[in-house]
mmCIF file of C-alpha atoms in Angstrom:
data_model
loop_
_atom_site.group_PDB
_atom_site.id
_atom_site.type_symbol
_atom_site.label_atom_id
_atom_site.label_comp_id
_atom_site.label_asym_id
_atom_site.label_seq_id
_atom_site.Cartn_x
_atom_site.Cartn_y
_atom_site.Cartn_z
ATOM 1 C CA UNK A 1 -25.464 10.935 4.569
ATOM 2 C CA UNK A 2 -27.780 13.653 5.902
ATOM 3 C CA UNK A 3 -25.890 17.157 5.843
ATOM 4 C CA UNK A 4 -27.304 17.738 9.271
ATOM 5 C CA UNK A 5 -25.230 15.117 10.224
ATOM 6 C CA UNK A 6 -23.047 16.433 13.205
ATOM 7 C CA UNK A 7 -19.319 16.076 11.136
ATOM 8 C CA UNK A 8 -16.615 15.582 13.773
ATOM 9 C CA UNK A 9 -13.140 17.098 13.444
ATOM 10 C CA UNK A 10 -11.735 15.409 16.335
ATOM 11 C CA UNK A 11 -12.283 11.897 14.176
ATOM 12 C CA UNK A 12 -11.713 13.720 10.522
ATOM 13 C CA UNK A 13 -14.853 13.419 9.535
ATOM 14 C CA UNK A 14 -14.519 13.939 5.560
ATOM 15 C CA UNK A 15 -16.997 11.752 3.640
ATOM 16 C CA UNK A 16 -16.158 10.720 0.298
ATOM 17 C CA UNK A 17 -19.133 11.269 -1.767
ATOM 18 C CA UNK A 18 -17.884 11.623 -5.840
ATOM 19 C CA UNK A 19 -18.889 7.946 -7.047
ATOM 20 C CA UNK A 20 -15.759 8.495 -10.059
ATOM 21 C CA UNK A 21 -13.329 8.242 -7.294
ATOM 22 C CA UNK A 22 -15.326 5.366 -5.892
ATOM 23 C CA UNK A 23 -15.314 3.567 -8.850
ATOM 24 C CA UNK A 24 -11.446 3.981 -9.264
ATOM 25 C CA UNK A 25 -11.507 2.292 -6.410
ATOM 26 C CA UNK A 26 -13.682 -0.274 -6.582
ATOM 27 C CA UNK A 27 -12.342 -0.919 -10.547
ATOM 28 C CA UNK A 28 -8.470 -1.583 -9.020
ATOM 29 C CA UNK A 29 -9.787 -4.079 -6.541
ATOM 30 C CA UNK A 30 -12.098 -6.274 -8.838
ATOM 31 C CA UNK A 31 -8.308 -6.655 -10.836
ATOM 32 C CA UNK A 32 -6.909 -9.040 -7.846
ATOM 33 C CA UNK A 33 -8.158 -11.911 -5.899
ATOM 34 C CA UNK A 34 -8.753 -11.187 -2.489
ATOM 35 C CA UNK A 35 -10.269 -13.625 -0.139
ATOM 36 C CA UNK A 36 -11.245 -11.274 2.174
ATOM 37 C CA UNK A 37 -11.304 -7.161 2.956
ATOM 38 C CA UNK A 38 -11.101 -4.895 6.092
ATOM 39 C CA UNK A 39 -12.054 -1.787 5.574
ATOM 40 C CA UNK A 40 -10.836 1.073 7.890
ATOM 41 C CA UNK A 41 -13.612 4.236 8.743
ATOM 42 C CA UNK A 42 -16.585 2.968 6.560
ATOM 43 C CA UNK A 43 -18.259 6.535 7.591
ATOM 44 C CA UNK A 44 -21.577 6.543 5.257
ATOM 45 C CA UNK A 45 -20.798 3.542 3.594
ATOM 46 C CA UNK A 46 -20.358 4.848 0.277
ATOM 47 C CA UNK A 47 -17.418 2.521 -0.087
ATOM 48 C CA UNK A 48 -19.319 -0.233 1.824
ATOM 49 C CA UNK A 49 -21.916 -0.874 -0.573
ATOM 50 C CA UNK A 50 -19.898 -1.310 -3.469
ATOM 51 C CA UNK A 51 -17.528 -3.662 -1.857
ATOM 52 C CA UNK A 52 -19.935 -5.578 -0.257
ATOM 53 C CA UNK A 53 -21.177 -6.451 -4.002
ATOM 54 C CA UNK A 54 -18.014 -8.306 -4.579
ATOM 55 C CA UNK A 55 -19.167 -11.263 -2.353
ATOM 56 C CA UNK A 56 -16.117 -11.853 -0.459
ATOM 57 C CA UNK A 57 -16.275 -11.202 3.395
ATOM 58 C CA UNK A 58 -15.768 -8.005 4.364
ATOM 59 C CA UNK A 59 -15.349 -6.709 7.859
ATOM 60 C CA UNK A 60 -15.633 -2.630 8.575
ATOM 61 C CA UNK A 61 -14.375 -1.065 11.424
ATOM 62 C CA UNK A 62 -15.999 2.586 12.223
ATOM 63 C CA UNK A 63 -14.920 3.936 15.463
ATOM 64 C CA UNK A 64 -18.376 6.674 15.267
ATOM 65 C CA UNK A 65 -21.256 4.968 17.117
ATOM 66 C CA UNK A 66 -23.709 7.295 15.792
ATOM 67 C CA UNK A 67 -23.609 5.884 12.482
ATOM 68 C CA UNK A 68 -24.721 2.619 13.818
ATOM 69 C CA UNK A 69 -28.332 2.842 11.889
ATOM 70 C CA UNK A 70 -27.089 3.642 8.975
ATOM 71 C CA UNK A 71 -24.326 0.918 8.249
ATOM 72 C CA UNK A 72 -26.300 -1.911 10.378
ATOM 73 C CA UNK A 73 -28.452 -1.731 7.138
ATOM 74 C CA UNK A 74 -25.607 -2.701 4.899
ATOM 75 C CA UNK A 75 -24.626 -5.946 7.111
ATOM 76 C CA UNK A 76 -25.279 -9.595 5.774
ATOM 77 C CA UNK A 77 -23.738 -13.023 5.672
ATOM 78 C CA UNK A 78 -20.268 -11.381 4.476
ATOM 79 C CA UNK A 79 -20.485 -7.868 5.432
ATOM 80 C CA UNK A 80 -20.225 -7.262 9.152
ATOM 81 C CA UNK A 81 -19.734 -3.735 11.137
ATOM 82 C CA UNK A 82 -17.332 -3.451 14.109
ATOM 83 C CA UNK A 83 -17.977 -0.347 15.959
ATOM 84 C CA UNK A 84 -14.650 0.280 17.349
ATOM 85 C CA UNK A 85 -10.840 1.857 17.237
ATOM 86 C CA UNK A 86 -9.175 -0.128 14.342
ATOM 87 C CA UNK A 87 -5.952 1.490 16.594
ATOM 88 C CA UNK A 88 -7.068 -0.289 19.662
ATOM 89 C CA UNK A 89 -7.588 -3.352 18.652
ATOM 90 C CA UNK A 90 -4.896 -6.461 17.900
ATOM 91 C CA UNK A 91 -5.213 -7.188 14.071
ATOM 92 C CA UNK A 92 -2.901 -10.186 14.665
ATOM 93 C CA UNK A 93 -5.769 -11.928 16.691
ATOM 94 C CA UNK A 94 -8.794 -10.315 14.624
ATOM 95 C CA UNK A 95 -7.087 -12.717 11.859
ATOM 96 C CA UNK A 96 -6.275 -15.177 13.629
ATOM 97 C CA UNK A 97 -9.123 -17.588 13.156
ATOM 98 C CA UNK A 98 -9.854 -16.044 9.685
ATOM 99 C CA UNK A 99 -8.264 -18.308 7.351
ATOM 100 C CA UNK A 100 -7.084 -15.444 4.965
ATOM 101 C CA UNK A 101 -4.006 -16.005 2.678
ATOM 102 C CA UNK A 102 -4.983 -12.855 0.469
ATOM 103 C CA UNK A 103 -6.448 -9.748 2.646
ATOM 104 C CA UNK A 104 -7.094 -6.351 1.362
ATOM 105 C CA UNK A 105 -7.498 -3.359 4.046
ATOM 106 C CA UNK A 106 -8.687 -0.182 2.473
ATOM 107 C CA UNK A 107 -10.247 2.883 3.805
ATOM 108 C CA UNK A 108 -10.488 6.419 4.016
ATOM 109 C CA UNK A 109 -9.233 7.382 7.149
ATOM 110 C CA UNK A 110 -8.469 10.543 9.367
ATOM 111 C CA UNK A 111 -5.490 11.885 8.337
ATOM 112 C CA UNK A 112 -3.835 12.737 11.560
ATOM 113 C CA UNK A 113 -3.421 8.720 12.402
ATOM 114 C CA UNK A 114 -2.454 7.689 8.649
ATOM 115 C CA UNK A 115 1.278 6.699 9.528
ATOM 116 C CA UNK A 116 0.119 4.892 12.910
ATOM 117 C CA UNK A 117 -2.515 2.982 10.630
ATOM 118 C CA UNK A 118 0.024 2.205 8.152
ATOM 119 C CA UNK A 119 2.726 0.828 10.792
ATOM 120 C CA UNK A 120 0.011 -0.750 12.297
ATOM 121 C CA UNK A 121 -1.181 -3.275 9.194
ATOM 122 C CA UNK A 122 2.817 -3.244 8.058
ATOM 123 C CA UNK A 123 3.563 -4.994 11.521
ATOM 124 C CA UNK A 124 0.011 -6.659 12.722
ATOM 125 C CA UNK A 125 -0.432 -8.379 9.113
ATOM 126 C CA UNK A 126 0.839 -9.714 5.972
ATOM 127 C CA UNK A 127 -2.211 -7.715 4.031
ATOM 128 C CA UNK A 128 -1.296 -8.363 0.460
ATOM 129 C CA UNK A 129 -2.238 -4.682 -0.562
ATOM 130 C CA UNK A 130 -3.249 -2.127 1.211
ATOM 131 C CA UNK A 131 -5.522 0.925 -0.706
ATOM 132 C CA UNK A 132 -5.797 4.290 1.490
ATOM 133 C CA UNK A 133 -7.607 7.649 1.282
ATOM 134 C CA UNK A 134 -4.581 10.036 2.355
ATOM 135 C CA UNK A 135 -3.075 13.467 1.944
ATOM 136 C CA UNK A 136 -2.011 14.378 -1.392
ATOM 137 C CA UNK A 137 1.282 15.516 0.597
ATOM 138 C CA UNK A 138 1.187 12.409 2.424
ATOM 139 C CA UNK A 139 1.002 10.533 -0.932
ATOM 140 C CA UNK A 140 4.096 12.095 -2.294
ATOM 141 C CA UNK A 141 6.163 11.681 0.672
ATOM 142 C CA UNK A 142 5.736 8.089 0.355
ATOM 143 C CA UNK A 143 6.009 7.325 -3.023
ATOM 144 C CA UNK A 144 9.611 9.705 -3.639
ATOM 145 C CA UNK A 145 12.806 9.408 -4.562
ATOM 146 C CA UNK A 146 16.339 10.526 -3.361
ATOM 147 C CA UNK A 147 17.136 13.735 -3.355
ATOM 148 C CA UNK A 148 13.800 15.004 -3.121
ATOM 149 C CA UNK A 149 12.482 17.699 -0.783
ATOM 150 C CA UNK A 150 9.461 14.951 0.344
ATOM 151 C CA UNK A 151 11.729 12.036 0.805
ATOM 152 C CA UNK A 152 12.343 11.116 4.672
ATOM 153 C CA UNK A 153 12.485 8.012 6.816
ATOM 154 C CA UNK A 154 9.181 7.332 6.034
ATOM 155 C CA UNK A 155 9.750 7.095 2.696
ATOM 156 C CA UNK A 156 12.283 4.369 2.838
ATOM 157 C CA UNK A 157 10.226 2.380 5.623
ATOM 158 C CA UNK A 158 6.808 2.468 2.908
ATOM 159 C CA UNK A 159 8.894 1.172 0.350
ATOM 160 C CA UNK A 160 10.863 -1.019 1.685
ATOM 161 C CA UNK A 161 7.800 -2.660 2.899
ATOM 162 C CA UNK A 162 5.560 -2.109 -0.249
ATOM 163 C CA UNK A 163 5.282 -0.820 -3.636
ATOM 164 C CA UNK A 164 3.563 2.416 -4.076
ATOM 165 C CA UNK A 165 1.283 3.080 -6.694
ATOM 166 C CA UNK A 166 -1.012 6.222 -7.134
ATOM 167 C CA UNK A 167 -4.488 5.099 -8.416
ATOM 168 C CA UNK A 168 -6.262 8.610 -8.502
ATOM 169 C CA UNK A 169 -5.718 12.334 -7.526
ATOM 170 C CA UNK A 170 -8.772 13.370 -5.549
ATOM 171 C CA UNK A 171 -10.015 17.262 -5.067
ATOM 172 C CA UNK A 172 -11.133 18.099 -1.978
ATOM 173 C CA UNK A 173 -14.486 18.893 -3.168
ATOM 174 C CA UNK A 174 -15.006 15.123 -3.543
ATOM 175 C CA UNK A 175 -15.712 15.186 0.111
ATOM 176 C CA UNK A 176 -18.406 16.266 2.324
ATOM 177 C CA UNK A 177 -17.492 18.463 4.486
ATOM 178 C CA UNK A 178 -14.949 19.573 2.706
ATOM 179 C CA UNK A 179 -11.313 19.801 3.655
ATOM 180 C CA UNK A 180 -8.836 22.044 3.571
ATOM 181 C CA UNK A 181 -6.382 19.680 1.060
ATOM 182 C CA UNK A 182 -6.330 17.871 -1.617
ATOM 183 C CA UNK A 183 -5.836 13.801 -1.371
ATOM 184 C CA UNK A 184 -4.679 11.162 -3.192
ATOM 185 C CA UNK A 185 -5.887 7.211 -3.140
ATOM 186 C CA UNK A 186 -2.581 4.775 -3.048
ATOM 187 C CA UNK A 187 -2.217 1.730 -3.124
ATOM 188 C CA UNK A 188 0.382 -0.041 -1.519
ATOM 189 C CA UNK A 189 1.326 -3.672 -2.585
ATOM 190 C CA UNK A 190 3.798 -6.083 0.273
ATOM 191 C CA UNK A 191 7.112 -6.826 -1.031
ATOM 192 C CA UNK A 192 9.289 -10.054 0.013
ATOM 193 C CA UNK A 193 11.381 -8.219 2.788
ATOM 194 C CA UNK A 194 15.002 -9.872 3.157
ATOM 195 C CA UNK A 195 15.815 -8.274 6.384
ATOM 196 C CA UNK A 196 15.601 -10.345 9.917
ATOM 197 C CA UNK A 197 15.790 -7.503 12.458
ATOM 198 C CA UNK A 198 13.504 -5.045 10.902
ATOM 199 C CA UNK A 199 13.374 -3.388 14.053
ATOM 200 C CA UNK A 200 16.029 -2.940 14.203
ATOM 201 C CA UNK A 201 16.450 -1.852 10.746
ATOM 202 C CA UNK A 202 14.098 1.058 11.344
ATOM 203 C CA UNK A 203 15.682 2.213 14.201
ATOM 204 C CA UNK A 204 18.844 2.416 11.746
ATOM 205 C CA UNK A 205 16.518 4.131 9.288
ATOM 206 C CA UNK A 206 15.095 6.726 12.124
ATOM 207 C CA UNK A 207 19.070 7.288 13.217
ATOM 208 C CA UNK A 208 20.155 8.059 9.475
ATOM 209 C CA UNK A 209 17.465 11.148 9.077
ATOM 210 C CA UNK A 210 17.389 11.884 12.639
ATOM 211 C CA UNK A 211 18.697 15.663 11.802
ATOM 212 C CA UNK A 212 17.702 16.833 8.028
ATOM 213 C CA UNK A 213 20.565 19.654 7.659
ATOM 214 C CA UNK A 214 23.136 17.146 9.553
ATOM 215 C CA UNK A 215 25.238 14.948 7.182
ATOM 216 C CA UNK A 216 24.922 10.726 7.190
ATOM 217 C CA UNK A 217 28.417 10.472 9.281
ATOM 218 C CA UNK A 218 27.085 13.169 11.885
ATOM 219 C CA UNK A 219 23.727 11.210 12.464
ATOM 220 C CA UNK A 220 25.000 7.726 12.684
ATOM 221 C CA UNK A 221 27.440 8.434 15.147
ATOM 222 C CA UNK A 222 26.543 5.732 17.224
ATOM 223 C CA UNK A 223 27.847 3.311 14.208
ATOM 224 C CA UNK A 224 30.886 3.033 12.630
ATOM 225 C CA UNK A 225 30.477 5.680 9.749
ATOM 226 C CA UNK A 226 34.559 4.970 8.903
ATOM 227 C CA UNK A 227 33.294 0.695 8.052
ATOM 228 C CA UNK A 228 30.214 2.172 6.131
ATOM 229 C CA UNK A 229 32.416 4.694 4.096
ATOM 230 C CA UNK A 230 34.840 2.400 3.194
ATOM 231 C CA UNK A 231 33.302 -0.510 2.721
ATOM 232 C CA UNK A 232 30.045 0.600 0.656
ATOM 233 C CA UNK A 233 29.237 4.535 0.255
ATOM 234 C CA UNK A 234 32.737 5.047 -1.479
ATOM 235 C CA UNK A 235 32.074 1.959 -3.384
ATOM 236 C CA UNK A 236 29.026 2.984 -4.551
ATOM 237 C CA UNK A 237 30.147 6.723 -5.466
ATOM 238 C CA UNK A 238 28.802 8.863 -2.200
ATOM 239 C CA UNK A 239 30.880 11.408 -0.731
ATOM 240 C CA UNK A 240 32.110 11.476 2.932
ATOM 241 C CA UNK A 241 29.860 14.295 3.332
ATOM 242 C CA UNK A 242 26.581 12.823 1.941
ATOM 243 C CA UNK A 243 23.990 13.477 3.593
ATOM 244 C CA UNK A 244 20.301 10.283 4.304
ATOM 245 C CA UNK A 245 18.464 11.988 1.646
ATOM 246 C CA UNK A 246 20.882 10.812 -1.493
ATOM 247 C CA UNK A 247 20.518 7.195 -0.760
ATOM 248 C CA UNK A 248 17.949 5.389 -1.887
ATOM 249 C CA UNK A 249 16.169 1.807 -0.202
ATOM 250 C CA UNK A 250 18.208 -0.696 -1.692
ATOM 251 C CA UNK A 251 21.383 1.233 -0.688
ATOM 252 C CA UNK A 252 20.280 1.359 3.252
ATOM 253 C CA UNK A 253 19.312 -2.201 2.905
ATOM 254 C CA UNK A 254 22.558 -3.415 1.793
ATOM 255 C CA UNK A 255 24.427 -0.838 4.433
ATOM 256 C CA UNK A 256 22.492 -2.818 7.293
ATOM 257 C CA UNK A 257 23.011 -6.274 6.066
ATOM 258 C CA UNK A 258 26.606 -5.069 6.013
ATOM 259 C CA UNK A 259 27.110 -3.860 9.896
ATOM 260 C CA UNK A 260 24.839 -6.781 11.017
#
């Protein structure tokens, strides 16, 4: 991409432009069998033209108009350029008619709208992994562990939905213009979820860390903390006093199948 290129901040504008980190990349797809790829923020198409040599269809949604002559070039029989919001649209119809059983979304996107595009593909798909360009500090808060200073709600809602996996540290000078921060590529992988409501379930989630400094019993006091205590946290060796950060996934899970 031309460094007279007019770089956006309002759409975080970053380009990756090391080819090591692109290979990474590229390397920990060609390992599974995907039937078919979106990828989110194609920018330059750095990214693009390497996936594009896999031969599977891939589909690229860039929200940027102006890059319209650049990636047009890089379409074909498999490769086709959206020009719109990946937010806006409804993924659940994009796939219906696609006939995918085995969908990879990757991309390297803003990181201001990383959560939203994350709950977005966790609830509009069943993407079998999903590979993103985010914030090292983004990385880490979804990939801890209890008792951390990173782990939050987040944290449990990632994992119980996928398994996290770190496939390369990335310095910022990797990018053009270059950020601020340092990021990280993950790669998250869909687990078999075992919980009907999940709604639900992340509302329960949301509740539990509502107030960091408050303890478990003082945020779910819409529930009965006394059932909870009784029944599993003193089972399980947590103190009345615990506080949402000690528990791990498995233990909310098991708490919620237990009140519902």
């Amino acid at each position: 991409m031309n460094k007279d290129f007019d770089y956006k901040k309002t759409l975080g504008q970053n380009f990756l432009v090391d080819k090591n980190i692109i290979n990474k990349i590229i390397d920990d797809v060609k390992h599974s069998s995907y039937d078919m790829i979106i990828e989110i923020g194609p920018g330059s198409g750095a990214l693009t033209s390497e996936l594009k040599k896999l031969n599977i269809p891939l589909f690229a949604f860039e929200i940027d108009k102006r890059l319209e002559s650049e990636l047009s070039k890089l379409e074909d029989d498999n490769t086709k350029i959206i020009f719109s919001d990946f937010l806006s649209i409804s993924l659940k119809d994009f796939l219906k008619d696609k006939g995918c059983s085995n969908l990879l979304i990757i991309g390297n996107i803003p990181y201001y709208i990383t959560t939203p595009i994350v709950k977005k593909v966790t609830s509009e798909s069943n993407a079998k992994d999903v590979i993103l360009m985010v914030q090292n500090e983004v990385a880490l808060r979804y990939a801890s562990k209890p008792c951390s200073k990173s782990y939050g709600s987040i944290s449990v809602y990632v994992q119980y939905n996928y398994d996290v996996k770190e496939i390369a540290f990335v310095n910022k000078k990797c990018f053009y213009p270059v950020p601020k921060v340092d990021s990280s590529v993950i790669k998250l992988s869909r687990k078999n979820n075992n919980i009907i409501n999940e709604d639900k379930f992340y509302s329960f989630i949301k509740k539990a860390f509502s107030h960091k400094r408050k303890t478990l019993k003082n945020n779910l006091v819409n529930y009965d903390f006394g059932f909870i205590y009784n029944n599993y946290l003193k089972n399980n060796n947590f103190s009345e006093t615990c506080r949402a950060e000690e528990l791990g996934v498995q233990d909310y899970i098991n708490i919620f199948n237990l009140i519902n």
